[in-house]
Coordinates of C-alpha atoms and ligand atoms in Angstrom, one line a residue:
M654 CA -0.2 -0.3 0.0
T655 CA 1.2 3.3 -0.8
E656 CA 1.9 6.0 1.8
L657 CA -0.9 7.3 4.3
L658 CA -0.3 11.2 3.9
K659 CA -1.0 12.7 7.4
N660 CA -2.8 15.3 8.8
Y661 CA -1.1 18.7 10.6
L662 CA -3.4 19.7 13.3
G663 CA -3.3 20.5 16.6
G664 CA 0.2 21.3 16.5
R665 CA 1.5 17.8 15.5
W666 CA 1.4 15.4 12.5
Q667 CA -1.6 13.1 12.6
A668 CA -2.9 9.8 10.4
G669 CA -6.2 9.4 9.9
A670 CA -7.9 6.0 10.9
G671 CA -8.4 3.2 8.2
P672 CA -7.0 2.3 5.0
G673 CA -7.9 6.0 3.6
T674 CA -8.5 7.6 0.0
A675 CA -6.1 6.8 -2.6
L676 CA -4.6 9.6 -5.1
L677 CA -4.4 8.7 -8.6
D678 CA -1.7 9.7 -11.3
P679 CA -4.6 10.5 -14.0
V680 CA -2.4 9.3 -17.0
L681 CA -1.2 6.0 -15.8
G682 CA -3.8 5.1 -13.6
T683 CA -1.6 4.3 -10.6
E684 CA -1.8 4.6 -6.6
L685 CA 0.2 7.6 -5.5
A686 CA -0.6 8.0 -2.0
R687 CA -3.2 7.8 0.5
V688 CA -5.3 10.4 2.8
S689 CA -7.7 9.9 5.7
A690 CA -9.1 12.4 7.9
A691 CA -11.3 9.7 9.5
G692 CA -11.1 9.8 13.7
L693 CA -9.3 13.1 13.8
D694 CA -10.7 15.4 16.5
L695 CA -11.2 18.2 14.8
P696 CA -13.0 20.2 17.7
A697 CA -9.8 19.5 19.5
G698 CA -7.8 21.0 16.4
F699 CA -9.7 23.9 15.3
A700 CA -9.4 25.1 19.1
F701 CA -5.9 24.7 19.2
A702 CA -5.6 27.1 16.1
R703 CA -8.1 29.4 17.6
H704 CA -6.4 29.8 20.5
S705 CA -2.8 29.3 20.6
G706 CA -2.1 29.9 16.5
G707 CA -4.9 33.0 16.9
A708 CA -3.1 34.4 20.0
A709 CA 0.7 34.3 18.7
L710 CA -0.2 35.7 15.4
R711 CA -1.9 38.7 16.7
S712 CA 0.9 39.6 18.8
M713 CA 2.4 39.8 15.7
T714 CA 2.8 43.1 13.8
Y715 CA 1.7 43.2 10.1
G716 CA 5.2 44.2 9.6
E717 CA 6.6 40.8 12.0
R718 CA 3.7 38.9 10.0
A719 CA 5.0 40.0 6.2
A720 CA 8.6 39.2 6.9
M721 CA 7.0 35.8 8.3
L722 CA 5.3 35.4 4.6
G723 CA 8.8 35.8 3.2
A724 CA 10.4 33.0 5.1
V725 CA 7.2 31.0 4.2
A726 CA 8.2 31.7 0.3
K727 CA 11.9 31.0 1.3
A728 CA 11.0 27.3 2.5
L729 CA 9.5 26.5 -0.6
Q730 CA 11.7 27.9 -3.2
P731 CA 14.2 25.2 -3.1
Q732 CA 11.4 22.3 -3.1
R733 CA 10.1 23.7 -6.4
E734 CA 11.6 20.7 -8.3
E735 CA 9.7 18.2 -5.9
Y736 CA 6.3 20.4 -6.5
Y737 CA 7.0 20.0 -10.3
R738 CA 7.2 16.2 -9.7
I739 CA 4.3 16.1 -7.6
A740 CA 1.9 18.0 -10.5
T741 CA 2.7 16.0 -13.1
A742 CA 2.2 12.6 -11.5
N743 CA -0.9 13.4 -9.5
S744 CA -2.7 16.2 -11.8
G745 CA -1.5 15.3 -15.0
T746 CA -0.1 18.5 -15.9
V747 CA 2.8 19.4 -18.8
R748 CA 5.0 21.8 -16.5
A749 CA 4.6 25.2 -18.4
D750 CA 0.6 24.2 -16.8
S751 CA 1.8 22.9 -13.3
A752 CA 3.8 26.4 -13.3
V753 CA 0.8 28.2 -13.5
D754 CA -0.3 26.7 -9.6
I755 CA 3.4 26.4 -8.5
E756 CA 4.8 29.8 -9.3
G757 CA 1.4 31.4 -8.9
A758 CA 1.4 30.3 -5.2
L759 CA 4.9 31.6 -5.0
Y760 CA 4.7 34.8 -6.8
T761 CA 1.2 35.6 -4.6
L762 CA 3.1 35.0 -1.4
G763 CA 6.2 37.1 -2.2
F764 CA 3.3 39.8 -3.3
Y765 CA 1.3 39.4 0.4
A766 CA 5.2 39.7 1.9
K767 CA 6.1 42.8 0.2
L768 CA 2.9 44.6 0.2
G769 CA 2.5 43.7 4.2
E770 CA 5.6 45.7 4.6
S771 CA 4.3 48.7 4.2
L772 CA 1.7 48.0 6.9
G773 CA 4.7 48.2 9.0
N774 CA 4.6 48.4 12.8
R775 CA 0.6 48.1 13.4
R776 CA -1.5 45.4 15.0
V777 CA -4.9 47.0 14.2
L778 CA -6.0 49.0 10.9
L779 CA -7.8 52.3 10.9
D780 CA -10.3 52.7 8.2
G781 CA -11.4 55.8 7.1
E782 CA -11.2 59.0 8.8
P783 CA -12.9 60.1 12.1
V784 CA -16.4 61.8 11.4
R785 CA -18.1 64.0 13.5
L786 CA -21.7 62.3 15.2
G787 CA -23.3 65.6 15.8
K788 CA -22.9 69.4 16.0
D789 CA -20.4 69.1 18.6
P790 CA -17.0 68.5 16.8
L791 CA -15.8 66.8 20.4
F792 CA -17.5 63.3 19.6
Q793 CA -16.6 61.4 16.4
S794 CA -16.7 58.1 14.9
Q795 CA -13.6 56.5 13.9
H796 CA -14.0 52.5 12.3
V797 CA -11.5 50.4 12.8
L798 CA -10.1 46.5 11.2
S799 CA -9.2 44.2 13.8
P800 CA -8.2 40.5 13.2
T801 CA -11.2 38.2 13.6
R802 CA -10.5 35.9 16.8
G803 CA -11.4 32.2 15.2
V804 CA -9.7 30.2 12.3
A805 CA -9.8 30.4 8.6
L806 CA -10.6 27.1 7.1
L807 CA -9.8 27.2 3.6
I808 CA -12.0 24.7 1.7
N809 CA -10.3 24.6 -1.8
A810 CA -10.8 23.0 -5.3
F811 CA -8.7 20.5 -7.3
N812 CA -7.6 22.7 -10.1
F813 CA -5.0 24.4 -7.9
P814 CA -3.4 22.8 -5.2
A815 CA -0.5 25.3 -4.5
W816 CA -2.3 28.7 -5.6
G817 CA -5.5 27.9 -4.4
L818 CA -3.5 27.4 -0.8
W819 CA -1.2 30.0 -0.8
E820 CA -3.6 32.8 -2.4
K821 CA -6.0 32.5 0.6
A822 CA -3.4 31.7 3.2
A823 CA -1.1 34.7 2.6
P824 CA -4.2 37.3 2.9
A825 CA -5.3 35.1 6.0
L826 CA -2.0 35.0 7.7
L827 CA -1.1 38.7 6.9
S828 CA -3.8 39.7 8.9
G829 CA -2.9 37.7 12.1
V830 CA -5.8 34.4 11.1
P831 CA -4.7 31.3 11.9
V832 CA -5.2 29.0 8.7
I833 CA -6.6 25.3 8.5
V834 CA -6.8 24.1 4.6
K835 CA -8.7 21.3 3.6
P836 CA -7.4 20.5 -0.1
A837 CA -9.8 19.0 -2.8
T838 CA -8.5 14.8 -2.1
A839 CA -8.1 14.0 -5.7
T840 CA -4.9 16.3 -5.5
A841 CA -4.2 16.9 -2.0
W842 CA -0.6 15.7 -2.3
L843 CA 0.9 18.7 -3.4
A844 CA -1.1 21.1 -0.4
Q845 CA 0.3 18.3 2.0
R846 CA 3.7 18.4 0.8
M847 CA 3.9 22.5 0.7
V848 CA 2.7 22.4 4.3
T849 CA 4.8 19.6 5.4
D850 CA 7.8 21.8 4.1
V851 CA 6.9 25.1 5.9
V852 CA 6.2 23.3 9.2
A853 CA 9.8 21.6 9.0
V854 CA 11.5 25.2 9.2
G855 CA 9.4 25.8 11.9
V856 CA 8.8 29.7 10.7
L857 CA 5.1 29.8 11.6
P858 CA 3.8 30.0 15.4
P859 CA 2.4 26.6 16.9
G860 CA -1.5 26.7 15.3
A861 CA -0.9 29.0 12.7
L862 CA -1.2 26.5 9.7
S863 CA -3.0 23.3 9.9
I864 CA -3.6 21.0 7.2
V865 CA -6.6 17.9 7.0
C866 CA -6.5 15.7 3.8
G867 CA -9.5 13.4 2.9
S868 CA -13.4 13.9 3.9
S869 CA -14.5 17.1 4.5
A870 CA -17.0 15.6 7.3
G871 CA -17.4 17.5 10.1
L872 CA -15.3 20.2 9.3
L873 CA -18.0 22.7 9.2
D874 CA -19.3 21.8 12.3
A875 CA -16.2 22.7 14.0
L876 CA -16.9 26.3 13.1
E877 CA -17.3 29.0 15.9
A878 CA -18.5 32.7 15.2
F879 CA -16.0 34.5 14.7
D880 CA -14.4 31.7 12.2
V881 CA -14.2 32.3 8.7
L882 CA -14.6 29.8 5.5
S883 CA -13.4 30.5 2.3
F884 CA -14.6 27.6 -0.2
T885 CA -13.7 27.2 -3.9
G886 CA -15.5 24.6 -5.8
S887 CA -18.8 24.0 -7.4
A888 CA -22.0 25.9 -7.0
H889 CA -23.3 22.5 -5.8
T890 CA -21.1 22.0 -2.8
A891 CA -21.1 26.0 -2.5
A892 CA -24.8 25.5 -1.9
Q893 CA -24.4 23.0 0.8
I894 CA -22.3 25.2 2.7
R895 CA -24.5 28.3 2.5
A896 CA -27.3 26.1 4.0
H897 CA -24.9 24.7 6.8
R898 CA -25.9 25.6 10.2
A899 CA -22.0 27.3 11.0
V900 CA -23.6 29.7 8.6
T901 CA -27.2 30.0 9.2
Q902 CA -26.9 30.1 13.0
R903 CA -23.5 31.1 14.1
S904 CA -23.1 33.6 11.1
V905 CA -19.5 32.2 10.1
R906 CA -18.6 34.5 7.1
V907 CA -18.0 32.7 3.9
N908 CA -16.6 33.3 0.9
I909 CA -17.6 31.6 -2.1
E910 CA -15.4 31.0 -5.4
A911 CA -17.4 28.9 -8.1
D912 CA -17.8 28.1 -11.4
S913 CA -18.4 30.7 -14.1
L914 CA -19.2 30.9 -17.4
N915 CA -16.8 33.3 -18.7
C916 CA -16.3 35.3 -22.0
A917 CA -14.0 36.3 -24.3
L918 CA -15.5 39.3 -26.6
L919 CA -14.1 40.5 -29.6
L920 CA -15.4 44.0 -30.7
P921 CA -17.5 44.8 -34.0
G922 CA -14.9 46.3 -36.7
E923 CA -11.9 44.1 -36.2
T924 CA -10.8 42.1 -39.4
P925 CA -9.3 38.0 -40.1
G926 CA -5.5 38.9 -39.3
A927 CA -6.1 42.3 -38.0
S928 CA -3.8 42.5 -34.4
A929 CA -6.9 42.3 -32.4
F930 CA -8.7 39.4 -34.3
D931 CA -5.3 37.3 -33.6
L932 CA -4.8 38.5 -30.1
F933 CA -8.7 36.7 -29.5
V934 CA -8.1 33.8 -31.0
N935 CA -4.8 33.1 -29.5
E936 CA -6.3 33.9 -26.2
V937 CA -9.2 31.4 -26.6
A938 CA -7.1 28.7 -27.9
H939 CA -4.7 29.3 -25.2
E940 CA -7.3 29.4 -22.7
M941 CA -9.0 26.4 -23.4
T942 CA -5.5 24.2 -23.3
V943 CA -3.8 25.5 -20.4
K944 CA -4.3 22.7 -17.7
S945 CA -6.7 21.2 -20.1
G946 CA -9.5 24.1 -19.6
Q947 CA -9.7 23.1 -15.8
K948 CA -9.6 26.5 -14.2
C949 CA -11.9 28.4 -13.3
T950 CA -11.6 31.5 -15.1
A951 CA -10.8 30.0 -18.5
I952 CA -12.9 31.3 -21.4
R953 CA -15.8 29.0 -21.9
R954 CA -18.1 31.4 -24.2
A955 CA -16.4 33.1 -27.3
L956 CA -17.9 36.0 -29.1
V957 CA -17.4 37.7 -32.2
P958 CA -19.6 39.6 -34.5
E959 CA -21.7 37.4 -37.2
S960 CA -19.3 38.2 -40.1
L961 CA -16.0 36.9 -38.4
Y962 CA -17.9 33.6 -37.2
A963 CA -16.5 31.7 -39.7
A964 CA -13.0 32.9 -40.0
A965 CA -12.7 32.9 -36.1
A966 CA -13.8 29.3 -36.3
Q967 CA -11.4 28.5 -38.6
A968 CA -8.3 30.2 -36.8
I969 CA -8.9 28.9 -33.8
G970 CA -9.5 25.6 -35.0
A971 CA -6.0 25.6 -36.5
R972 CA -4.3 26.5 -33.1
L973 CA -6.2 23.7 -31.6
A974 CA -5.4 21.3 -34.0
Q975 CA -1.4 21.8 -33.0
T976 CA -2.2 20.7 -29.3
T977 CA -0.6 17.7 -29.2
V978 CA -2.2 15.7 -25.9
G979 CA -1.1 12.7 -23.7
N980 CA 1.2 12.1 -20.9
P981 CA 3.0 15.4 -19.8
R982 CA 6.2 13.5 -19.3
S983 CA 6.7 13.3 -22.9
D984 CA 8.4 16.5 -24.2
A985 CA 5.9 16.2 -27.7
V986 CA 2.9 16.6 -25.4
R987 CA 1.5 20.6 -25.2
M988 CA -1.8 19.2 -22.9
G989 CA -1.7 16.7 -20.2
S990 CA -4.6 15.0 -18.8
L991 CA -7.7 15.9 -17.0
V992 CA -7.6 14.8 -12.9
S993 CA -9.3 11.6 -13.2
R994 CA -10.8 9.5 -15.3
A995 CA -14.0 10.6 -12.7
Q996 CA -14.0 14.2 -13.9
L997 CA -13.2 13.1 -17.7
E998 CA -16.3 11.3 -17.8
N999 CA -18.3 14.5 -16.6
V1000 CA -16.8 16.7 -19.0
R1001 CA -17.9 14.3 -21.6
A1002 CA -21.0 14.2 -20.2
D1003 CA -21.2 18.1 -20.1
L1004 CA -20.1 18.3 -23.6
G1005 CA -23.0 15.8 -24.8
I1006 CA -25.2 18.4 -23.5
L1007 CA -24.1 21.3 -25.1
Q1008 CA -23.4 19.4 -28.6
Q1009 CA -27.0 19.0 -28.7
Q1010 CA -27.7 22.6 -29.3
T1011 CA -24.4 23.3 -31.2
Q1012 CA -22.3 22.3 -34.1
T1013 CA -18.7 20.9 -33.1
L1014 CA -16.3 23.0 -35.4
H1015 CA -13.2 21.5 -34.2
D1016 CA -13.5 17.8 -32.6
G1017 CA -11.1 16.9 -29.7
A1018 CA -12.0 13.3 -30.3
G1019 CA -9.7 13.2 -33.5
H1020 CA -6.4 14.2 -31.5
P1021 CA -4.4 10.7 -30.8
L1022 CA -3.2 10.7 -27.3
I1023 CA 1.0 10.6 -26.9
D1024 CA 2.4 7.8 -24.8
A1025 CA -0.7 7.4 -23.0
D1026 CA -3.4 4.6 -23.0
A1027 CA -7.2 5.9 -23.9
A1028 CA -8.4 3.1 -21.7
V1029 CA -6.7 4.4 -18.6
A1030 CA -5.4 7.9 -19.0
A1031 CA -8.1 10.8 -18.4
C1032 CA -6.9 12.6 -21.5
M1033 CA -8.9 14.3 -24.1
G1034 CA -8.5 16.7 -27.3
P1035 CA -9.7 20.4 -27.1
T1036 CA -13.4 20.6 -28.7
L1037 CA -14.6 23.8 -30.0
L1038 CA -18.2 24.0 -30.5
G1039 CA -20.0 26.9 -31.9
T1040 CA -23.7 28.5 -32.5
R1041 CA -24.8 31.1 -34.9
E1042 CA -28.1 31.2 -33.2
P1043 CA -27.1 31.6 -29.3
E1044 CA -30.9 32.1 -28.2
A1045 CA -31.5 28.4 -29.1
A1046 CA -28.2 27.3 -27.2
Q1047 CA -29.5 28.0 -23.8
R1048 CA -27.3 25.6 -22.3
V1049 CA -24.1 27.2 -23.4
H1050 CA -24.9 29.7 -21.0
D1051 CA -25.5 27.7 -17.9
T1052 CA -23.4 24.8 -18.2
E1053 CA -19.7 24.8 -17.5
V1054 CA -18.0 22.2 -19.2
F1055 CA -14.7 21.8 -16.6
G1056 CA -12.2 20.6 -19.2
P1057 CA -10.8 21.6 -22.7
V1058 CA -14.3 23.2 -24.3
A1059 CA -15.6 26.8 -25.5
T1060 CA -18.2 27.6 -27.7
L1061 CA -17.9 30.2 -30.6
I1062 CA -20.7 32.4 -30.6
A1063 CA -22.3 34.7 -33.4
Y1064 CA -23.8 38.1 -32.0
R1065 CA -25.3 40.7 -34.0
D1066 CA -24.8 44.0 -32.5
S1067 CA -23.1 45.3 -29.6
A1068 CA -26.3 45.4 -27.8
H1069 CA -26.9 41.6 -28.6
A1070 CA -23.0 40.9 -27.4
L1071 CA -23.7 42.3 -24.0
A1072 CA -27.3 40.7 -23.3
L1073 CA -25.2 37.2 -24.3
V1074 CA -22.3 38.1 -21.9
R1075 CA -24.9 38.8 -19.1
Q1076 CA -26.4 35.3 -19.5
G1077 CA -24.0 33.9 -17.7
Q1078 CA -25.4 35.8 -14.3
G1079 CA -22.3 36.8 -13.1
S1080 CA -18.7 35.5 -14.1
L1081 CA -15.2 36.0 -12.9
V1082 CA -13.9 37.6 -15.9
T1083 CA -14.8 38.5 -19.3
S1084 CA -11.8 39.8 -22.2
V1085 CA -12.7 42.1 -24.5
Y1086 CA -10.8 42.9 -27.8
G1087 CA -10.5 45.5 -29.6
S1088 CA -8.6 48.4 -31.3
D1089 CA -11.3 51.2 -31.0
P1090 CA -10.4 52.5 -27.1
A1091 CA -13.3 54.7 -26.7
A1092 CA -15.6 51.1 -27.6
L1093 CA -12.9 49.0 -25.6
A1094 CA -13.7 51.7 -22.2
A1095 CA -17.1 51.7 -23.1
T1096 CA -17.9 48.1 -23.4
A1097 CA -15.5 47.4 -19.9
L1098 CA -17.5 49.6 -17.8
E1099 CA -20.7 48.1 -19.1
L1100 CA -19.7 44.8 -17.8
A1101 CA -18.0 45.8 -14.7
D1102 CA -21.4 45.0 -13.0
S1103 CA -21.5 41.3 -13.6
H1104 CA -17.7 40.7 -13.2
G1105 CA -15.0 40.5 -10.8
R1106 CA -12.6 41.5 -13.4
V1107 CA -12.8 42.7 -17.0
H1108 CA -9.5 42.1 -19.4
V1109 CA -9.0 44.6 -22.2
V1110 CA -6.4 43.6 -24.6
S1111 CA -5.8 46.1 -27.0
P1112 CA -2.9 45.7 -29.5
D1113 CA -0.5 48.3 -28.0
V1114 CA -0.6 45.9 -24.6
A1115 CA -0.2 42.8 -27.0
G1116 CA 3.1 42.0 -25.2
S1117 CA 2.4 43.0 -21.9
Q1118 CA -1.0 41.9 -21.1
T1119 CA -1.3 39.3 -18.1
G1120 CA -3.7 36.9 -19.6
H1121 CA -7.6 36.5 -19.8
G1122 CA -7.1 33.6 -16.9
N1123 CA -4.4 34.3 -14.6
V1124 CA -5.5 35.8 -11.4
M1125 CA -3.2 38.2 -10.5
P1126 CA -2.9 39.3 -7.0
Q1127 CA -2.8 43.0 -7.4
S1128 CA -6.5 42.5 -8.9
L1129 CA -9.6 41.1 -7.6
H1130 CA -10.3 37.6 -8.0
G1131 CA -14.2 36.4 -7.8
G1132 CA -17.3 37.4 -9.8
P1133 CA -21.1 38.1 -8.4
G1134 CA -24.0 35.9 -8.9
R1135 CA -23.5 32.1 -10.1
A1136 CA -19.4 32.9 -9.6
G1137 CA -20.2 32.7 -6.2
G1138 CA -20.5 36.4 -4.9
G1139 CA -17.3 36.3 -3.3
E1140 CA -13.6 38.3 -3.2
E1141 CA -10.3 37.6 -2.8
L1142 CA -6.9 39.3 -3.3
G1143 CA -6.9 42.5 -4.9
G1144 CA -4.2 43.5 -2.8
L1145 CA -4.8 44.5 0.8
R1146 CA -8.3 44.6 -0.1
A1147 CA -8.1 40.8 0.2
L1148 CA -7.3 41.3 4.2
V1149 CA -10.7 43.0 4.7
F1150 CA -12.7 39.3 4.8
Y1151 CA -10.3 38.2 7.8
H1152 CA -10.8 41.2 9.8
R1153 CA -13.9 42.6 11.9
R1154 CA -15.0 46.3 11.6
S1155 CA -15.8 47.7 14.4
A1156 CA -17.1 51.9 15.0
L1157 CA -15.1 53.6 17.8
Q1158 CA -17.2 56.2 19.3
S1159 CA -15.8 58.3 21.4
S1160 CA -13.8 61.8 22.2
T1161 CA -11.8 63.4 19.4
S1162 CA -8.9 63.1 21.7
L1163 CA -9.3 60.1 22.7
L1164 CA -9.3 59.2 19.0
A1165 CA -6.0 61.0 18.5
H1166 CA -4.4 57.8 20.7
L1167 CA -5.7 55.1 18.5
P1168 CA -2.6 54.9 16.0
T1169 CA -0.1 54.5 19.0
A1170 CA -2.6 52.0 20.9
A1171 CA -2.9 50.3 17.7
A1172 CA 0.8 49.9 17.2
Ligands
NAP1131 P1 -16.1 20.9 -5.7 O1 -16.3 19.0 -5.7 O2 -17.1 21.4 -5.1 O3 -15.1 20.2 -4.1 C1 -14.3 21.7 -3.5 C2 -14.1 21.0 -2.3 O4 -15.2 21.0 -1.6 C3 -13.3 20.0 -1.9 O5 -12.0 20.1 -1.1 C4 -13.9 19.1 -1.9 O6 -13.5 18.1 -1.0 C5 -15.1 19.9 -0.9 N1 -16.3 19.1 -0.2 C6 -17.0 18.6 -1.1 N2 -18.5 18.4 -0.6 C7 -18.3 19.2 0.8 C8 -19.1 19.6 1.8 N3 -20.4 18.8 1.9 N4 -18.9 20.1 2.8 C9 -17.3 21.0 2.5 N5 -16.8 20.6 1.4 C10 -16.8 20.0 1.0 O7 -15.5 21.2 -6.6 P2 -14.0 20.4 -7.8 O8 -14.6 19.5 -8.3 O9 -13.2 20.2 -6.3 O10 -13.6 21.9 -8.3 C11 -14.1 22.2 -9.4 C12 -15.3 23.3 -9.4 O11 -14.3 24.1 -8.6 C13 -15.4 24.0 -10.8 O12 -16.7 24.2 -10.7 C14 -14.6 25.3 -11.0 O13 -15.2 26.1 -11.8 C15 -14.5 25.5 -9.5 N6 -13.6 26.6 -9.6 C16 -13.8 27.9 -8.9 C17 -12.6 28.8 -8.7 C18 -12.5 30.0 -8.3 O14 -12.0 30.7 -7.9 N7 -14.1 30.5 -8.4 C19 -11.4 28.0 -8.9 C20 -11.3 26.7 -8.8 C21 -12.0 25.9 -9.1 P3 -13.2 16.7 -1.5 O15 -12.0 17.0 -2.9 O16 -12.7 15.7 -0.4 O17 -14.5 16.5 -2.2

């Protein structure tokens, strides 16, 4: 039997009971390790994090915690090659796709380490300026943000075991809030290994970082009033979490990052071969194939004016035809596998739903697998679907195929395009392509209310734009409505979730002491 990966809870490594759940190589089908959270004393582990970890973190200043994040990044850096090895084996990703997760995690940690320095020698943040409460200037209100006296439970999706951990843990730890991470079971190995490496160097106080691998059973029951829960995953699981009594009765604050029918929109006025057209085509093909389309931000709907539909279909299809698929260990392979055979079956089923209402413009079934057995590997080629009648293809706007699949959609005019984008009911990101600055700016503002991020690509930023699907810690990540309604990252904005806001009402002279008292 393979190694049973231990949980780190209550300040010590603990093995779960029983044989556990096997983690598999999705290309070879072999067992890699096992995880089990059975029999763990979750309430005791949460209490240790809440009290020991929380007290130790809150006794530090933001500046000290920022330095601590820097030390975490330093502990992870030398182990990178091991992380790539684990990602190849457990996620089935080629090196460039593993980098999105691993380097993205390290970059985000480094970003918060640097940003946290600017908060310096303080333990509480002031929120805004003092405001007079009446005519008399002697009595005023000042809002303050204090780290919540609870734990941050981070429940993550399978597609970003490294970035998903650190993009949440960095703002939480910087805020002074201890973290308990529950990685998705299928790919828990990488997160567990990273926590192992951080624990080994002892740069975090006891209780500041815990990991529970395996079943989620009992985790939400262990949450108390001042704890917070940051969840990334499917809308289905999100709905279960929202209905849990920790949320409905104990007011545990929840941030939800769920699925999203993200768009790429090519504005009218472009021609095949124009720079904006090419940028659009490249980005759609790229987003479909990075991590085999298993990115919450991936482009699912690609919108073009009717006159460009055929040219766009041809150009994207030509790009996809060059995508070699199979064993990520082979140098000839550009796109590895999905995370599991179960996920492959889900993707095939969802693809079938969309195919009932669309044409198949490029069929992934035509891609031979390189160095992989189709009966074992969770590999599939990229498929581009298309429709010239989006009103007759409603499923395109509500079915997230979490794999290398997108739909090309023809629109009549700008108003039609915006209405189609909005049929996603709120998304993480839409990217807009064009060369008319006024039209790009107007479209971006029109879409802002229904998106966490609008990514505008004009020819002048062809070489510097950061990519539709790349989540940069400087910018907000999350989206309204269907996307879960959450907000992560966005620089220091991320810290607000882990703080409690309170209004202090007092004499003006007392408020003058706050910056010193907060230090
Ligand atoms: P999932 O099945 O919802 O699982 C997400 C996490 O929730 C896993 O850790 C899972 O544990 C856990 N979980 C399952 N049932 C639970 C319950 N009843 N209570 C508490 N936790 C529970 O999602 P997934 O299949 O891993 O991820 C794919 C989905 O995530 C896609 O829809 C994608 O769009 C979305 N996603 C969104 C973002 C974003 O930032 N918006 C990012 C990445 C992915 P187990 O693994 O042990 O079941």
